[in-house]
Coordinates of N, CA and C in Angstrom, one line a residue:
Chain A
X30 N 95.0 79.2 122.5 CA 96.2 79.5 121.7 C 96.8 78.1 121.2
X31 N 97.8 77.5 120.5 CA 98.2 76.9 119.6 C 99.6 76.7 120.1
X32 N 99.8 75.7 121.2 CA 101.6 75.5 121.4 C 101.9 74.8 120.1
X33 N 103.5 75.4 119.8 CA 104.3 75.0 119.0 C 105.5 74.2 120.1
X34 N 105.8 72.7 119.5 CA 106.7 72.4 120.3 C 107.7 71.7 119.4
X35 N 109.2 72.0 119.3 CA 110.3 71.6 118.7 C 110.9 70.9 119.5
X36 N 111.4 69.9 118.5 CA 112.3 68.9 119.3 C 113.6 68.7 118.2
X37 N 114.7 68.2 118.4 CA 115.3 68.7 119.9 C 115.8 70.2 120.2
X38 N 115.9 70.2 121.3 CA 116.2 71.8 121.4 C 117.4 72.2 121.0
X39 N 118.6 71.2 120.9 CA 119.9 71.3 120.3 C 119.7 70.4 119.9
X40 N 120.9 70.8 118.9 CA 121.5 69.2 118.2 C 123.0 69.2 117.7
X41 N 123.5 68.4 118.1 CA 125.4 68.6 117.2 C 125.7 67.9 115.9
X42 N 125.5 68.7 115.1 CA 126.2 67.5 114.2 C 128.1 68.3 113.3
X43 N 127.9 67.8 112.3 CA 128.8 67.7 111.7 C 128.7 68.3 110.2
X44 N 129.5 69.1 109.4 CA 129.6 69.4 108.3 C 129.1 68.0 107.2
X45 N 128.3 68.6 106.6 CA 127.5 67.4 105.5 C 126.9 66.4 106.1
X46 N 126.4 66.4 107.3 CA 125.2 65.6 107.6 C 123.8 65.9 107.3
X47 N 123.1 65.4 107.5 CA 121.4 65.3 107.5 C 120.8 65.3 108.2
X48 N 120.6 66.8 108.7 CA 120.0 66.9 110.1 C 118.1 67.0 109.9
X49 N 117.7 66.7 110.9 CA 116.1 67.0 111.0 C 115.4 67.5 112.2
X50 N 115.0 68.7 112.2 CA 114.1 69.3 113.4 C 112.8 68.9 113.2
X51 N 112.0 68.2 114.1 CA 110.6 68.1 114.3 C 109.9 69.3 115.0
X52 N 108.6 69.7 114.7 CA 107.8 70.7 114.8 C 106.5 69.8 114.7
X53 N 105.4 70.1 116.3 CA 104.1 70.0 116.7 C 103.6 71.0 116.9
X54 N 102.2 71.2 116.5 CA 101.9 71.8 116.9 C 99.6 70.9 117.6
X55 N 99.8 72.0 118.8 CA 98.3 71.0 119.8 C 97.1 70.7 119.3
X56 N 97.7 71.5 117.9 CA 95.9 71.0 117.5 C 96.6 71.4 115.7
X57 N 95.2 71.2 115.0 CA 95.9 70.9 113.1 C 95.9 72.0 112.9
X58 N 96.7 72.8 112.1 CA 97.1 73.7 111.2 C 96.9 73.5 109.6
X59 N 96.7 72.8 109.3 CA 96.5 72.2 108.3 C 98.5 72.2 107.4
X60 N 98.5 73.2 106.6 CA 100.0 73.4 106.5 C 100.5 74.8 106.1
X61 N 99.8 75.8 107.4 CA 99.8 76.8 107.5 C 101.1 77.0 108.4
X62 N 102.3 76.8 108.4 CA 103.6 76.7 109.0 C 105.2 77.4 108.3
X63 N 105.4 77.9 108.9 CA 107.3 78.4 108.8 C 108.0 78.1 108.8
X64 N 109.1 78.4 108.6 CA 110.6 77.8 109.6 C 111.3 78.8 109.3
X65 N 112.0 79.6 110.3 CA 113.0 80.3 110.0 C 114.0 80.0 110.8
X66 N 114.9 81.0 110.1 CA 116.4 80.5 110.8 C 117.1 81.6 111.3
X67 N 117.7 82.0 112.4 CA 118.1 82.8 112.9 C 119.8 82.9 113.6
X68 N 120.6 83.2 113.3 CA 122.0 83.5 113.8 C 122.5 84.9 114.8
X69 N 123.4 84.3 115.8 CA 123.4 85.4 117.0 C 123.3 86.7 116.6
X70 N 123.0 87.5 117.0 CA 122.6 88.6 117.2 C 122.2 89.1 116.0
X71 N 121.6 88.8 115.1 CA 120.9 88.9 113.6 C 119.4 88.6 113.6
X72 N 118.7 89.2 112.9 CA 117.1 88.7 112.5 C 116.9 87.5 112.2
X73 N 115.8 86.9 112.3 CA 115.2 86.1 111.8 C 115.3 86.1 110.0
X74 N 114.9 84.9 109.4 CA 115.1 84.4 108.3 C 114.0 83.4 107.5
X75 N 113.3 83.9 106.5 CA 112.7 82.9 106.8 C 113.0 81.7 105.7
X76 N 112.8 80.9 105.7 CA 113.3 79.4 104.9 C 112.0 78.8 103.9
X77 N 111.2 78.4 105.0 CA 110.3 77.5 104.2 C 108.8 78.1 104.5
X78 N 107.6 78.0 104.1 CA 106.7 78.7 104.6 C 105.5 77.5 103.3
X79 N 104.4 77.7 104.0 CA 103.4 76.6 103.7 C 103.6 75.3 104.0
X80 N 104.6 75.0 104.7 CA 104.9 73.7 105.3 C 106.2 73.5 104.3
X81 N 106.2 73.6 103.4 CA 107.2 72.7 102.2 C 107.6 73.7 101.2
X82 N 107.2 74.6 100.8 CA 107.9 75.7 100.0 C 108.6 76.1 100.3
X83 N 109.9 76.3 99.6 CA 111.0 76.7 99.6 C 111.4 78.6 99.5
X84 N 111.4 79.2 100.8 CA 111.7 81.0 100.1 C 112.6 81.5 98.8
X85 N 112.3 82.1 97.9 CA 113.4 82.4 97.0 C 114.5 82.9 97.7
X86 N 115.4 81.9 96.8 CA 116.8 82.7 96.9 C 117.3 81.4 98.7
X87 N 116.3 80.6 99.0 CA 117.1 79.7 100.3 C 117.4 78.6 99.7
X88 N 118.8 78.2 99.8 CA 119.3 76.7 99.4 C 118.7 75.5 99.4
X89 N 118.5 74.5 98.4 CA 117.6 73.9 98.0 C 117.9 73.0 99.1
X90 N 119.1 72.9 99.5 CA 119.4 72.0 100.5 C 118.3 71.7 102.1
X91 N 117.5 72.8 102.2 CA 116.7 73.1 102.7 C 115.2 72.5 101.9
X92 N 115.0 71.7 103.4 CA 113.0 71.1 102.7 C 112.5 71.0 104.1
X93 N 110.9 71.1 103.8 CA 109.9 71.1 104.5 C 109.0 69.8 104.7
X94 N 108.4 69.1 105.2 CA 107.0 68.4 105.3 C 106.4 68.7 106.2
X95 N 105.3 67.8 105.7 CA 104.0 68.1 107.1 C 103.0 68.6 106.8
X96 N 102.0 68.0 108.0 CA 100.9 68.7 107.3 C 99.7 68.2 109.0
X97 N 98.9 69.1 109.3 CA 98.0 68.9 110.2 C 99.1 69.3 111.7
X98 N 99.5 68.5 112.1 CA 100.1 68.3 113.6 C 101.5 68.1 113.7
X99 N 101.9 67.8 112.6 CA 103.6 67.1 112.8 C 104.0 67.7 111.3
X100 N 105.5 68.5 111.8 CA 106.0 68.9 110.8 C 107.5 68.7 110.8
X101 N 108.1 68.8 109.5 CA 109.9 68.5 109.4 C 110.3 68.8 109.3
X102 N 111.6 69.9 109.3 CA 112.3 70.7 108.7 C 113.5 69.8 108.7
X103 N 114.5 69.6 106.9 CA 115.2 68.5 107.0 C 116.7 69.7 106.6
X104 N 117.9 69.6 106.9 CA 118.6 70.5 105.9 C 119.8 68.9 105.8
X105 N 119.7 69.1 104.4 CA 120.6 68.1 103.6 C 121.8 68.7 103.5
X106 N 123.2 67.5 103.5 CA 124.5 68.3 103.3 C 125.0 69.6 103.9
X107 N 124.9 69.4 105.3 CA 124.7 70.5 106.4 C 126.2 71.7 106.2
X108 N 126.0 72.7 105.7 CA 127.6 73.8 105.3 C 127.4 74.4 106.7
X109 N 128.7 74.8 106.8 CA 129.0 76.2 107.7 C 128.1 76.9 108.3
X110 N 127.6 77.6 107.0 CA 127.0 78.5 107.3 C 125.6 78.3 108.0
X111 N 124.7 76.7 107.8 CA 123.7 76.7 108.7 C 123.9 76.7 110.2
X112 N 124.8 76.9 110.5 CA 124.7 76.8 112.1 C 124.3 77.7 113.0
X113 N 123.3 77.8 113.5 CA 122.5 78.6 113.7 C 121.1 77.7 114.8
X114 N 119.9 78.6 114.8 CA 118.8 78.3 116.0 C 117.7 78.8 114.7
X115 N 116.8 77.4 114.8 CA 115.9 77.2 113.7 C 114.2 77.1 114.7
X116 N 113.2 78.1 114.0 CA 111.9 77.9 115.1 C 110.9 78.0 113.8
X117 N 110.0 77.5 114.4 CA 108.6 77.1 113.6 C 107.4 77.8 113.7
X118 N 106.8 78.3 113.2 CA 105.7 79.3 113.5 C 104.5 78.9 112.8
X119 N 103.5 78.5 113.3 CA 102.5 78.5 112.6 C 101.5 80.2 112.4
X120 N 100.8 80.0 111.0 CA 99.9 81.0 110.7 C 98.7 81.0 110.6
X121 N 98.3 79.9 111.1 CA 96.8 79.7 110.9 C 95.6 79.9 111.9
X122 N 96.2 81.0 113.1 CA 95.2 81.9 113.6 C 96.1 82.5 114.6
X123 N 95.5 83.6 115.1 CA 96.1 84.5 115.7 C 96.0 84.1 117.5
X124 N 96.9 84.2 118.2 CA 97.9 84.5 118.4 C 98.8 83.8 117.5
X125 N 99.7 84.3 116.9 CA 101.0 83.9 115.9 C 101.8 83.0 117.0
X126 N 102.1 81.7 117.0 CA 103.0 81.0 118.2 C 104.1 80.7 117.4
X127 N 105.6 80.7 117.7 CA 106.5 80.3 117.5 C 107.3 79.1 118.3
X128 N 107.5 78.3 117.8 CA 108.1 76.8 118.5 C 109.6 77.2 119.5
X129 N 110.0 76.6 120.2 CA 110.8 76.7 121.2 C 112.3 77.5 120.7
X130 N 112.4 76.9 119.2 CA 113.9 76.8 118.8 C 114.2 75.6 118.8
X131 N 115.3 75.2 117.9 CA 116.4 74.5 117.6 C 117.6 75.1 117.6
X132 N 119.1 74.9 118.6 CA 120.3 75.1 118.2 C 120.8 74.4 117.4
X133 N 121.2 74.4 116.4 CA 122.2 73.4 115.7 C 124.0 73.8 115.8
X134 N 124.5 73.2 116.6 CA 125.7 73.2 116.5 C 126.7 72.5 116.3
X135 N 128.3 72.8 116.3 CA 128.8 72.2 115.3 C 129.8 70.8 115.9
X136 N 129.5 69.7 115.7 CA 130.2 68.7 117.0 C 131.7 69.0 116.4
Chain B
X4 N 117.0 99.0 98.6 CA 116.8 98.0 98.7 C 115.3 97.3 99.9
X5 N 114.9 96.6 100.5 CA 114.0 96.6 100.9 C 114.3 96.4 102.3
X6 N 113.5 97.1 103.3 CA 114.5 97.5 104.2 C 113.4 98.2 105.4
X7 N 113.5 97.5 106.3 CA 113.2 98.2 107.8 C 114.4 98.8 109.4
X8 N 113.8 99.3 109.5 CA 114.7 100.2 110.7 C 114.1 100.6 111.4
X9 N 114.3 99.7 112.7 CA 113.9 100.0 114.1 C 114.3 100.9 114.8
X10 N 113.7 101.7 115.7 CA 114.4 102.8 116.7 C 113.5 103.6 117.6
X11 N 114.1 103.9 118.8 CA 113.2 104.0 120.0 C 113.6 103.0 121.0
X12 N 114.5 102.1 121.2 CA 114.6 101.4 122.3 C 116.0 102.1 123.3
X13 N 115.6 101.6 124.6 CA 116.0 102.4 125.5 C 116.0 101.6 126.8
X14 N 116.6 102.2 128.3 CA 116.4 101.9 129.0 C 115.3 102.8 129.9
X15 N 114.3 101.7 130.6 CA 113.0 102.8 131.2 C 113.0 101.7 132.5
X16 N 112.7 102.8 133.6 CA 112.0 101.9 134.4 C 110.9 101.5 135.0
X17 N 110.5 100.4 135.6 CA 109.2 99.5 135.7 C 108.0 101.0 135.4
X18 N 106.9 99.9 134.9 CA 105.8 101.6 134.8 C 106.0 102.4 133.8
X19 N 107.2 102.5 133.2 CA 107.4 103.8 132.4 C 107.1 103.3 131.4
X20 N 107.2 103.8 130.1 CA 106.8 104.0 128.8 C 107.9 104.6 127.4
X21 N 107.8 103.6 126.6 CA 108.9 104.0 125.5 C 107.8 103.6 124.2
X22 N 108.3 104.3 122.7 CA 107.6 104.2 121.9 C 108.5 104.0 120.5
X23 N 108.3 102.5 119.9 CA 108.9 102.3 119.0 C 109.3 103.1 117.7
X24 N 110.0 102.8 116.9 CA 109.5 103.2 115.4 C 109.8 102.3 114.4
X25 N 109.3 102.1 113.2 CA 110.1 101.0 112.2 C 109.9 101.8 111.0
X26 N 110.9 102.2 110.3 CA 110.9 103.3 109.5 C 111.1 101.9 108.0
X27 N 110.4 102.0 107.3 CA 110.1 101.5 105.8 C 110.8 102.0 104.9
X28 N 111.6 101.5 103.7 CA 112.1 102.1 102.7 C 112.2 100.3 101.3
X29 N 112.1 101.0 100.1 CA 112.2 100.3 99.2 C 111.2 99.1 98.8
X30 N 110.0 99.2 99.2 CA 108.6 98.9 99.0 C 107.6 99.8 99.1
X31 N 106.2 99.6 98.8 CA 105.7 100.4 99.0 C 104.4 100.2 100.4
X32 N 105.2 101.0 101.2 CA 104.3 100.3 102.6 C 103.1 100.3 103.2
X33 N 102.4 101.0 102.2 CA 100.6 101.6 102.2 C 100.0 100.2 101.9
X34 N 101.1 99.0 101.1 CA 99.9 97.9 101.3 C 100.5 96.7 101.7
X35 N 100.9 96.5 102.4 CA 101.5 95.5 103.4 C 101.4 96.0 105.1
X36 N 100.7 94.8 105.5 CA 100.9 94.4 106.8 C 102.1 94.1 107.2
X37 N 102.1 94.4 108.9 CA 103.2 94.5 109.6 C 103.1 93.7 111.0
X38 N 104.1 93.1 111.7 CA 104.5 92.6 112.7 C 105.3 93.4 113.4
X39 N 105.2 93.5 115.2 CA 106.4 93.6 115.9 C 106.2 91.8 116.7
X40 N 107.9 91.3 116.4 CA 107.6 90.3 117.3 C 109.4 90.4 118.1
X41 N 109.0 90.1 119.6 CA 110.3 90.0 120.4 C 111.1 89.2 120.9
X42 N 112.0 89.5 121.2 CA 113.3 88.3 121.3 C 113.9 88.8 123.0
X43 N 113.4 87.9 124.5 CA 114.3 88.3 125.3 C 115.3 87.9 125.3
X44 N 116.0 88.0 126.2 CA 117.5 87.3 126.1 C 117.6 86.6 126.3
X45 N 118.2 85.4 125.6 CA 118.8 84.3 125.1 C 117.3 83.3 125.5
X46 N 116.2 84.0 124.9 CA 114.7 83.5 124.8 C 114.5 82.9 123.2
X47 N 113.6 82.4 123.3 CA 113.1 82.6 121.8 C 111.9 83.5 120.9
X48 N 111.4 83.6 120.2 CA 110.9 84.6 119.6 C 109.2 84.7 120.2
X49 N 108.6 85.9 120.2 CA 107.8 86.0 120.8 C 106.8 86.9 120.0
X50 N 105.1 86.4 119.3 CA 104.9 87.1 118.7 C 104.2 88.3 119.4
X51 N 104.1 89.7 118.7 CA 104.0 91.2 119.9 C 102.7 91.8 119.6
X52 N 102.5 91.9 118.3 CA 101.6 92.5 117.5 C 100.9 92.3 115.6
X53 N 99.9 93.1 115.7 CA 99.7 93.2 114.2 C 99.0 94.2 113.4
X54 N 99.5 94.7 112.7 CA 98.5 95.8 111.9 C 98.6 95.4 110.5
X55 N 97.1 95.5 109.7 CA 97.1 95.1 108.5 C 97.5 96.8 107.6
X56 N 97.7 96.4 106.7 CA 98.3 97.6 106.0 C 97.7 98.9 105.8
X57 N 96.3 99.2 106.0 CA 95.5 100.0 106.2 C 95.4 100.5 107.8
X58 N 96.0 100.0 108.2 CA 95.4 100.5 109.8 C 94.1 100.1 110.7
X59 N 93.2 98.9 109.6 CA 92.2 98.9 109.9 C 91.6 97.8 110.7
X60 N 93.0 96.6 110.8 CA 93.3 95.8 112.0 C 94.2 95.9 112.9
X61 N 94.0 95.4 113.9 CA 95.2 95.5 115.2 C 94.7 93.9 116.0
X62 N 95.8 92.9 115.9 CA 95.9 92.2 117.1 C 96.9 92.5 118.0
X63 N 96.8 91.5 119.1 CA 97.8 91.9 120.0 C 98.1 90.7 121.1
X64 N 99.1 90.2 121.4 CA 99.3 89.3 122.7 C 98.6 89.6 123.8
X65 N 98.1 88.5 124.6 CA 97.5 88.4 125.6 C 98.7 89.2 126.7
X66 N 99.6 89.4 126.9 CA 100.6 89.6 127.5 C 101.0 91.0 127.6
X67 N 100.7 91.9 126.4 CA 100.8 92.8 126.1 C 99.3 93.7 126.0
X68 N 98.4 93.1 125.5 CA 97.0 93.6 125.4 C 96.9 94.9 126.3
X69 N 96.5 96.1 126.4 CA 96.1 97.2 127.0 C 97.0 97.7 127.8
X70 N 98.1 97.1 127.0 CA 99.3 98.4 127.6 C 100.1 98.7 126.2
X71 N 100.3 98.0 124.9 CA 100.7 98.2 123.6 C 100.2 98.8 122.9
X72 N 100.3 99.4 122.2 CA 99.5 100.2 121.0 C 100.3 100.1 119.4
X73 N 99.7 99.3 118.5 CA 100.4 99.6 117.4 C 99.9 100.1 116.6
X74 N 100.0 101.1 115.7 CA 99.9 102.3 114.6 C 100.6 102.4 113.3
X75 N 100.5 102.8 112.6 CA 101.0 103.2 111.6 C 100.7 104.7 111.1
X76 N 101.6 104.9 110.2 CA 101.5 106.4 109.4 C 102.2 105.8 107.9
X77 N 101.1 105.6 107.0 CA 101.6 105.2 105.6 C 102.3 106.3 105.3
X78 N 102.0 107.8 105.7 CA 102.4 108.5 105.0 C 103.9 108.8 104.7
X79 N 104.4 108.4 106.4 CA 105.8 108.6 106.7 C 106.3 107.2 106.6
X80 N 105.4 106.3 106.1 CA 106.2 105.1 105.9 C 107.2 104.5 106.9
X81 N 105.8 104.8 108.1 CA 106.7 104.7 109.8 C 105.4 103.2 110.2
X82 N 105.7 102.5 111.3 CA 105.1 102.2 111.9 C 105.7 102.2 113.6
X83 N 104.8 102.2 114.4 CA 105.1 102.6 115.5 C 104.4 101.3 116.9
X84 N 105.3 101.3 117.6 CA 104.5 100.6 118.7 C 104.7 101.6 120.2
X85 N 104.2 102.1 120.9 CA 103.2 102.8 122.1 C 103.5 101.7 123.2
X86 N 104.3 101.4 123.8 CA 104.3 100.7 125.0 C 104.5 101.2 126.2
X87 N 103.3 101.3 127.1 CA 102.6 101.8 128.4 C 103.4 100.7 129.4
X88 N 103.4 101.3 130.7 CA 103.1 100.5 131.6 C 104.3 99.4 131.5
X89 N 105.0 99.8 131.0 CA 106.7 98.4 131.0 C 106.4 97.9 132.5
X90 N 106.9 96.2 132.0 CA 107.3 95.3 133.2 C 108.5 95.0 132.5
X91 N 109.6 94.1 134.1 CA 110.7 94.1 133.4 C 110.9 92.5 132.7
X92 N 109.8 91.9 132.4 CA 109.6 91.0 131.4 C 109.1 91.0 129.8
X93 N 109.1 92.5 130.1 CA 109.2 93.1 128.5 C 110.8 93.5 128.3
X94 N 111.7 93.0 128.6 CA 112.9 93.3 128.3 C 113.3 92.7 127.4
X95 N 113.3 92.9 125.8 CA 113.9 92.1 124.8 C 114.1 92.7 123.5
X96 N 114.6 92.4 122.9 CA 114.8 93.3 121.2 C 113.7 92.8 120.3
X97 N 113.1 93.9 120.0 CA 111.6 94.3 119.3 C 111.9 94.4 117.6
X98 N 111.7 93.8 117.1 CA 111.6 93.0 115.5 C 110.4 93.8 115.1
X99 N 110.7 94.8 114.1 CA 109.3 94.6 113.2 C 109.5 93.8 112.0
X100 N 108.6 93.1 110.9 CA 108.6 92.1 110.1 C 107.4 92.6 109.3
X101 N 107.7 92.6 108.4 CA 106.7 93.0 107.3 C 106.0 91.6 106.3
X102 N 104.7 91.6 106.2 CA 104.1 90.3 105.9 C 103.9 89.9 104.3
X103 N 104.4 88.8 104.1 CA 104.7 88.5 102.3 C 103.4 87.5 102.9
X104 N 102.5 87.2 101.7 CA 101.0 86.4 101.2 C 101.8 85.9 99.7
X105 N 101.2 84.4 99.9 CA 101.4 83.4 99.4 C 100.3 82.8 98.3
X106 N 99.9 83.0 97.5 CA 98.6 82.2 97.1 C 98.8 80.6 95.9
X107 N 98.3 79.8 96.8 CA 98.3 78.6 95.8 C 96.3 78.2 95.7
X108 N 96.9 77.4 94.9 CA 95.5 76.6 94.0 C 95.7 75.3 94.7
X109 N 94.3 75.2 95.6 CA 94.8 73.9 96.3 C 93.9 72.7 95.5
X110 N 92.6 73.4 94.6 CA 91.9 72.8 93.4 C 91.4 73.5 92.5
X111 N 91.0 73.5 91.4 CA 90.7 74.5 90.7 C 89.3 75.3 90.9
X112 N 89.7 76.4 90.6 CA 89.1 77.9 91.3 C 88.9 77.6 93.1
X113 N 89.9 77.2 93.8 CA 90.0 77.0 94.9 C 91.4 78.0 95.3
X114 N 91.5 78.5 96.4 CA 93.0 79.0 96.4 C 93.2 79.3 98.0
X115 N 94.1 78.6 98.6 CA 94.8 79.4 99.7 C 95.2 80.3 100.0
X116 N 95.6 81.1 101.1 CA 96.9 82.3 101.2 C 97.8 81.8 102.9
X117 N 99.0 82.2 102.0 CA 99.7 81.3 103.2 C 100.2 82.9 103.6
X118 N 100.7 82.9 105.1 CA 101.4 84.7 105.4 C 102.8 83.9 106.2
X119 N 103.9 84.6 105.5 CA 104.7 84.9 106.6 C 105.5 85.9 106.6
X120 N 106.5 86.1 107.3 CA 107.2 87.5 107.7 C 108.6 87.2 106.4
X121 N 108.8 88.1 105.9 CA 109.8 87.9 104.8 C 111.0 89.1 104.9
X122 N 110.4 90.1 106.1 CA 111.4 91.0 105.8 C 111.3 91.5 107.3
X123 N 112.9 91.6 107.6 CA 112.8 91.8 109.1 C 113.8 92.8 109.7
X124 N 113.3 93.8 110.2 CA 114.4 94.9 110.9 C 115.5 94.1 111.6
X125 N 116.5 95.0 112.2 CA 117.6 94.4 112.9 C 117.5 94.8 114.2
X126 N 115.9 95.0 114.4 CA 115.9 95.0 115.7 C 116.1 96.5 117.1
X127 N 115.7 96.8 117.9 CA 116.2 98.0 118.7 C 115.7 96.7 120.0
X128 N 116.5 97.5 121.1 CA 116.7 96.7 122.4 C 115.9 97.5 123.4
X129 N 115.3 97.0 124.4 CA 114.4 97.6 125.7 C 114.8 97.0 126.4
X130 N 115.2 97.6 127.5 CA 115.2 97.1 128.9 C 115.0 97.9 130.1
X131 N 113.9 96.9 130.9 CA 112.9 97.9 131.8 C 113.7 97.3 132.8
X132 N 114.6 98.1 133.4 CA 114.5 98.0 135.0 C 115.1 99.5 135.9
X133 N 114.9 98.4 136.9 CA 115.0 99.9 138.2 C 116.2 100.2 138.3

């Protein structure tokens, strides 16, 4: 199977910062990867998908890289509303693994 | 609008048996693939299952393997998960997610498909204990 590991597991920032979650995964995926975002007691969401494309309709403020083993999820000009717990999922074989999470909360 | 709805969760104890449902509306669900994936508490997400839109694949977690069953009925534009044998580390809220395909040109007449989950119920809750 395919660990996904996120770092950091929280993070605090601040209204309009530039935050960045890292995403590994134990072996290459090439840039068969997710990121969704998730808020309490609500579904999942998903954001970026192929490593760097953007979901219709998710704020551009939101970007992706990566590719093989190490991936980024960046969100620029951090609002309100992202605060939330962000996880990574690769798709590039089955078992489907999802990364640990990210909290992001608000310092 | 496009839309899943979970239902069937419950409280059961160890051993016992509950059986999901994820009821479809506002697509057309005879050709899209489906996900259940679960969330224990204050866990992170955990993938559960998979059936391709036809019924004609099924994977499944090593964790769950030969006590899960996932199914479908295009007809009723239901999909269903069969969970046998509960432990109480199956205690968590059960997601089904329905699967959006992606295709790029990574050179010409070359093409990718990327999958991920784009549409996601709100969820029903299990909890196995004694």
């Amino acid at each position: 199977d395919i660990q996904m590991t996120q770092s950091p597991s929280s993070l605090s920032a601040s209204i309009g910062d530039r935050v960045t979650i890292t995403c590994r995964a134990s072996q290459s995926i090439s840039n068969y990867l997710n990121w969704y975002q998730q808020k309490p007691g609500k579904a999942p969401k998903v954001l970026i998908y192929a490593a760097s494309s953007l979901q219709s309709g998710v704020p551009s403020r939101f970007s992706g890289s990566g590719s093989g083993t190490n991936f980024i999820l960046t969100i620029n000009n951090l609002q309100p509303e992202d605060f939330a717990t962000y996880y990574c999922q690769q798709s590039y074989s089955t078992p489907l693994t999802f990364g640990g999470g990210t909290k992001v909360e608000i310092k | 609008q496009v839309q899943l709805v979970e239902s069937g969760g419950g409280v059961v104890q160890p051993g016992g048996s509950l059986r999901l449902s994820c009821a479809a509306s506002g697509f057309n669900f005879s050709k899209y693939d489906i996900h259940w994936v679960r969330q224990a508490p204050g866990k992170g997400l955990e993938w559960v299952a998979f059936i391709r839109y036809d019924g004609g694949t099924k994977y499944y977690a090593d964790s769950v393997e030969g006590r899960f069953t996932i199914s479908r009925d295009n007809s009723k534009n239901t999909l269903y998960l069969q969970m046998n044998s509960l432990r109480t580390e199956d205690t968590a809220v059960f997601y089904c997610a329905k699967v959006a395909i992606k295709t790029m040109a990574i050179r010409p007449g070359s093409y990718s498909y990327y999958y991920f989950m784009d549409v996601w119920g709100m969820g029903t809750t299990v909890t196995v204990s004694s």
